[in-house]
Tab-separated table of C-alpha atoms and ligand atoms in Angstrom:
chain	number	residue	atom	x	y	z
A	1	UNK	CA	-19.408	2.009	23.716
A	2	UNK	CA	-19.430	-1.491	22.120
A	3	UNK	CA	-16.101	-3.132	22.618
A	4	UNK	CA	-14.458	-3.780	19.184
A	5	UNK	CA	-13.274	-7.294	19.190
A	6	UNK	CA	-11.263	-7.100	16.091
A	7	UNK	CA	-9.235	-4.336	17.190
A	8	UNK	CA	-8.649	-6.124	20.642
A	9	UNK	CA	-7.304	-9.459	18.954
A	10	UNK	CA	-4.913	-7.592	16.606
A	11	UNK	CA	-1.470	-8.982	17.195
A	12	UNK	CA	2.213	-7.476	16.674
A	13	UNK	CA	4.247	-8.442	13.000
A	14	UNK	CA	7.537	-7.749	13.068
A	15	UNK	CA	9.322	-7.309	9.764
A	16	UNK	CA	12.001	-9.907	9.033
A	17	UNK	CA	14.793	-7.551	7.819
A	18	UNK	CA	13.486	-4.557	10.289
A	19	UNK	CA	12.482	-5.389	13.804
A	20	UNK	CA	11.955	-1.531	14.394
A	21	UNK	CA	9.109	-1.646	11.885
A	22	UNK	CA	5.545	-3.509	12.808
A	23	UNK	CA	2.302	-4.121	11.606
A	24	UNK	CA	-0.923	-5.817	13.396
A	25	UNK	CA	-2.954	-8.129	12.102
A	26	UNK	CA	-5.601	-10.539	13.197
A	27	UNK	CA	-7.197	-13.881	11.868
A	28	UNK	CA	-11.047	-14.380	10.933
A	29	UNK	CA	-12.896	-13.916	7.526
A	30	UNK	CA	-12.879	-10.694	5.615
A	31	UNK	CA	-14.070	-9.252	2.222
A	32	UNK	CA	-12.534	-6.824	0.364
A	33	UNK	CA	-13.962	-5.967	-2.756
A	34	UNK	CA	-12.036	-8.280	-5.048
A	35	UNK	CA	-11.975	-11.259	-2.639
A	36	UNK	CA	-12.093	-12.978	0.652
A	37	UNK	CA	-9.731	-12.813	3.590
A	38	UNK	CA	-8.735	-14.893	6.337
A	39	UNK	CA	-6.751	-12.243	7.879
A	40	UNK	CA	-7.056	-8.915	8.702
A	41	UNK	CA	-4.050	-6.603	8.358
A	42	UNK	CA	-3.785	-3.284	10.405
A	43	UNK	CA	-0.893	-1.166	9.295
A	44	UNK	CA	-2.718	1.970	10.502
A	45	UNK	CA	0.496	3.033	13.100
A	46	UNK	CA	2.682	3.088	9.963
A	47	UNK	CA	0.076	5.453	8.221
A	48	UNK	CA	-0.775	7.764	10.993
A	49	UNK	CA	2.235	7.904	13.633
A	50	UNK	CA	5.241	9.705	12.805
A	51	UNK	CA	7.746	7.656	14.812
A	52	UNK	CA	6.488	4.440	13.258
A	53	UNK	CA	6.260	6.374	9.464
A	54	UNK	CA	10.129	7.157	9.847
A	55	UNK	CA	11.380	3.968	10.890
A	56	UNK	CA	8.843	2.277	7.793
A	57	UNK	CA	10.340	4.653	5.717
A	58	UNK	CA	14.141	3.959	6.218
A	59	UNK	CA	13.244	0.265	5.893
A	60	UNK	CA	11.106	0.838	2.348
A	61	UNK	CA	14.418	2.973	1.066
A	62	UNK	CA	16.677	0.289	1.869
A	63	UNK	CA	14.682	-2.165	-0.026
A	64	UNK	CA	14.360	0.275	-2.992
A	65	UNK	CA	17.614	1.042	-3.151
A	66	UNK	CA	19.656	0.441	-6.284
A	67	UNK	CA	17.083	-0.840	-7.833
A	68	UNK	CA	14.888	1.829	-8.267
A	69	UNK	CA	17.605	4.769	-9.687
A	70	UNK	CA	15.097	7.771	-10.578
A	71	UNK	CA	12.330	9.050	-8.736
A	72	UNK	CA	10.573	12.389	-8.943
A	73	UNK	CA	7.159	11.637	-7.458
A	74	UNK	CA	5.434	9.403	-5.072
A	75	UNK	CA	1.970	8.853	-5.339
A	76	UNK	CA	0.349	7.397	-2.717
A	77	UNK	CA	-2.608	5.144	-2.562
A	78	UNK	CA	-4.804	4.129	0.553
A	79	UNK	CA	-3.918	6.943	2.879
A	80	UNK	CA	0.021	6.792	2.688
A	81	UNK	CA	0.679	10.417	2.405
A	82	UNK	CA	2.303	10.683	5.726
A	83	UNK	CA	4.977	7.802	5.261
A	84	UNK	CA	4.832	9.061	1.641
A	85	UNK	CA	6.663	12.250	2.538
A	86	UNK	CA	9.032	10.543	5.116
A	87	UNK	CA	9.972	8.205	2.408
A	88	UNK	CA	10.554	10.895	-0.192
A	89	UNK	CA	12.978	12.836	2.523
A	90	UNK	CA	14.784	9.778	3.075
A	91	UNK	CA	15.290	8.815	-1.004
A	92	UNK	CA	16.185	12.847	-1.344
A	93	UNK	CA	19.126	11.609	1.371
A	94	UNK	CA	21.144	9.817	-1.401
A	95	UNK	CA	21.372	7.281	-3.896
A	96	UNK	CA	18.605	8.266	-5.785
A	97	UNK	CA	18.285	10.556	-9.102
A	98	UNK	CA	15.663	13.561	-9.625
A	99	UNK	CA	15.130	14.494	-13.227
A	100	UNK	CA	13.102	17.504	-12.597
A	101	UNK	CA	14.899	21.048	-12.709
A	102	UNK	CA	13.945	21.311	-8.458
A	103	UNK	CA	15.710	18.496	-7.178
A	104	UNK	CA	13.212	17.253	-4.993
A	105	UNK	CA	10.150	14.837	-4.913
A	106	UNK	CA	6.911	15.412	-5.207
A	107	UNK	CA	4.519	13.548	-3.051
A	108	UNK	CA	0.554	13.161	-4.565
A	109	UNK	CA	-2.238	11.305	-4.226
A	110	UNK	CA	-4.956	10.653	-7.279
A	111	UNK	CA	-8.080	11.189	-7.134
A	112	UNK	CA	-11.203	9.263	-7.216
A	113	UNK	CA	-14.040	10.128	-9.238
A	114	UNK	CA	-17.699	8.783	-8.897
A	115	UNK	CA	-17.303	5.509	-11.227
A	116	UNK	CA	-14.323	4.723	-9.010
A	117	UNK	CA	-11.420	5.662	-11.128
A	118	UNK	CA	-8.455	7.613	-10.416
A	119	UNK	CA	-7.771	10.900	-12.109
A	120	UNK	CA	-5.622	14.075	-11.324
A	121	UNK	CA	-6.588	17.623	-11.584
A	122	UNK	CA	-4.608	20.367	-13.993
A	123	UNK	CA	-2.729	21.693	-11.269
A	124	UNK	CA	-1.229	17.780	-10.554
A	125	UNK	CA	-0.863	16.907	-13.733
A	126	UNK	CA	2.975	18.516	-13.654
A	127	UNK	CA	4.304	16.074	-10.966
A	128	UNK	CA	2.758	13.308	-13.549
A	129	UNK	CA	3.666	13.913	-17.299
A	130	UNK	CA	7.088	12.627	-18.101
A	131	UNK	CA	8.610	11.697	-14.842
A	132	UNK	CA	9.353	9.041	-13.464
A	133	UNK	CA	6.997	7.765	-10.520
A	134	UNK	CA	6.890	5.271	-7.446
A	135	UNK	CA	3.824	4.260	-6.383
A	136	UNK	CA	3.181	3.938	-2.741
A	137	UNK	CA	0.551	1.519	-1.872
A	138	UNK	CA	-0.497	0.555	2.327
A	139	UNK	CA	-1.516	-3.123	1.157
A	140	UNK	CA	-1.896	-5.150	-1.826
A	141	UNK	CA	-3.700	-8.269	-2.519
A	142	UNK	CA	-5.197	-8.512	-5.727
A	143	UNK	CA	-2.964	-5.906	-6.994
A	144	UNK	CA	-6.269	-4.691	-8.653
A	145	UNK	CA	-6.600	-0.950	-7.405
A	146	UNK	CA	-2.438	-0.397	-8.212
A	147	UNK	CA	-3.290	-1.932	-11.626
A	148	UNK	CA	-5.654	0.908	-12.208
A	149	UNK	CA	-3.043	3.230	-10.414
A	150	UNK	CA	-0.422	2.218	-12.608
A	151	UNK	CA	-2.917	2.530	-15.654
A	152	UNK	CA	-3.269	6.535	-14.272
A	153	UNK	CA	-0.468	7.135	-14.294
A	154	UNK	CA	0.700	6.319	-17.462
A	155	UNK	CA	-2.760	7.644	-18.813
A	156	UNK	CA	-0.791	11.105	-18.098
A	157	UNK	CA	2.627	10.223	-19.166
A	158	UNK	CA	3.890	8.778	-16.065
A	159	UNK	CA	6.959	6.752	-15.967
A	160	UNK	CA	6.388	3.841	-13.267
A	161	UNK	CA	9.581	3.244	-12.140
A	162	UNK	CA	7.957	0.493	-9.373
A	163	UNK	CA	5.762	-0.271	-6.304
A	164	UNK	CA	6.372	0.193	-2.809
A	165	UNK	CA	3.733	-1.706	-0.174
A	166	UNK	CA	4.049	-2.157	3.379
A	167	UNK	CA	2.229	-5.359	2.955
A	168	UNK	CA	1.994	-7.388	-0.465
A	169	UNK	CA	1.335	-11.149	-1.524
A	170	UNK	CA	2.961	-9.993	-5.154
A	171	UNK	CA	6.408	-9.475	-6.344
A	172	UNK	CA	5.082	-7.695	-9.360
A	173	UNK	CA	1.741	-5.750	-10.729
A	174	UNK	CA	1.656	-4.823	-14.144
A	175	UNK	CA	4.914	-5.542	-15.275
A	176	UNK	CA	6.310	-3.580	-12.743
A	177	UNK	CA	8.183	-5.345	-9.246
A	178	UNK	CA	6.806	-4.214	-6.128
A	179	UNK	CA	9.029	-3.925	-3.054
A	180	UNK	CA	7.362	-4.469	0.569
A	181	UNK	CA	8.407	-4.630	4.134
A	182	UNK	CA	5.997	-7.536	5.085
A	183	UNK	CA	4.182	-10.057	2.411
A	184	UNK	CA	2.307	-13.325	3.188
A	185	UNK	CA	4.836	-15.050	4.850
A	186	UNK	CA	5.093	-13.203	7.846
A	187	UNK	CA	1.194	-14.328	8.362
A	188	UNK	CA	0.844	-18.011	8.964
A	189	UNK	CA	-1.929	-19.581	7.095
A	190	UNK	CA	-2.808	-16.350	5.136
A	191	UNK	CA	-5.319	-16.776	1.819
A	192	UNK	CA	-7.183	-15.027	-0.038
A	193	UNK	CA	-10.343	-16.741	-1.679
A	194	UNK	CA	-12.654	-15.951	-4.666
A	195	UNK	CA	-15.805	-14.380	-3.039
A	196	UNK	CA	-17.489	-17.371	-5.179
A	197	UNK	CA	-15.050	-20.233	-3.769
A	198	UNK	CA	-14.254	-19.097	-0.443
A	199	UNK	CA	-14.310	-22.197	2.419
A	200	UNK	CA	-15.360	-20.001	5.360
A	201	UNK	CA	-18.456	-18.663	3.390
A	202	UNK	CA	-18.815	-22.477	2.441
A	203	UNK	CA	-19.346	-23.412	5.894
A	204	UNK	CA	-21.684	-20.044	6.752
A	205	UNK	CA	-19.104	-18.275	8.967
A	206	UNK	CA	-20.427	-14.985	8.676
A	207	UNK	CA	-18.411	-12.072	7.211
A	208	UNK	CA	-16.258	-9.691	10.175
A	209	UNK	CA	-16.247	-6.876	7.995
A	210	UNK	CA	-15.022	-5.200	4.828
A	211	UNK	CA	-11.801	-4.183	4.457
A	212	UNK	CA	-9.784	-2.134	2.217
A	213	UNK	CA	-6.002	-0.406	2.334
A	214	UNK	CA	-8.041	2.102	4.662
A	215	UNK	CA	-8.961	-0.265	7.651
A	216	UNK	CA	-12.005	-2.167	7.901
A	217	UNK	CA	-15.933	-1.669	8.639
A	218	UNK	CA	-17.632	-4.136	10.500
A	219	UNK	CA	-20.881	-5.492	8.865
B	1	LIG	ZN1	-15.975	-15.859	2.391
């Protein structure tokens, strides 16, 4: 098997206010499908490991905390499902407020159809219309793909009450603030380009791979 040299130079972020929480990252030159990259982030631990999914989501409730008063769903974007639920258990600990008659949160995910958009099915559609909603997001750049989350959501009488990120270079999408554990600071030198302006392709360096709130494929 081909050795993958973008997984072997991924290095160790630690969170500023949360040394128990880490992501990985690694430089080089990256598109996603709004922009280019110079850095690769890997947050896939977070996602996939329960250990690492707890400790992310005591972090995210302490930064949503008093700020964001009601929640009744979480929908997650990019994969997020797992911290999604650990993150609901945690907000269903305290200071938070469920409107709907079962006193807990739902956790969903929209769907995408073939043009790319997000939808949700009839039998969804109840953890949607009229409450109030967090969106969960792995990482956000352009804010783009939340945008159209956001636009869901309220498509089928959502009330976003915010956005939570594990990684995001915005304090805000759509008029609503996002909360994350990590954003561009953490990663020294980190920019994002126009595909059309981008220095790197300027000087031919060849494109790594794609990359996306799911991980990356190499090209
Ligand atoms: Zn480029």
């Amino acid at each position: 098997m081909q050795s993958d040299d973008i997984r072997n130079r991924l290095v160790k972020f630690f969170a500023k206010d949360d040394p128990a929480v880490t992501m990985m990252a690694t430089q080089g030159h990256f598109a996603t499908s709004q922009s280019h990259i110079n850095y690769y982030i890997d947050i896939t631990r977070i996602k996939v490991r329960v250990s690492e999914a707890i400790e992310a989501a005591k972090s995210l409730r302490q930064k949503l905390v008093h700020h964001v008063t009601t929640v009744d769903t979480v929908v997650c974007l990019d994969g997020t499902e797992v911290l999604g639920g650990f993150l609901a258990h945690e907000m269903e600990k305290g200071d938070f407020r469920m409107n709907n008659a079962h006193e807990t949160i739902y956790v969903v995910q929209p769907e995408e159809n073939s043009i790319h958009q997000f939808m949700f099915r009839e039998n969804i559609r109840p953890s949607i219309e009229g409450k109030y909603v967090l969106v969960l997001v792995a990482t956000m750049t352009t804010g783009e793909t939340v945008k159209k989350a956001i636009e869901c959501i309220e498509y089928y009488g959502g009330k976003v009450q915010g956005v939570a990120a594990i990684f995001s270079t915005k304090n805000e999408v759509d008029g609503q603030p996002v909360y994350s554990l990590f954003n561009e600071d953490d990663l020294p030198g980190y920019a994002t380009y126009n595909q059309h302006d981008c220095p790197y392709c300027a000087k031919q360096i060849p494109i790594e791979a794609m990359v996306n709130g799911y991980g990356y494929s190499k090209l």
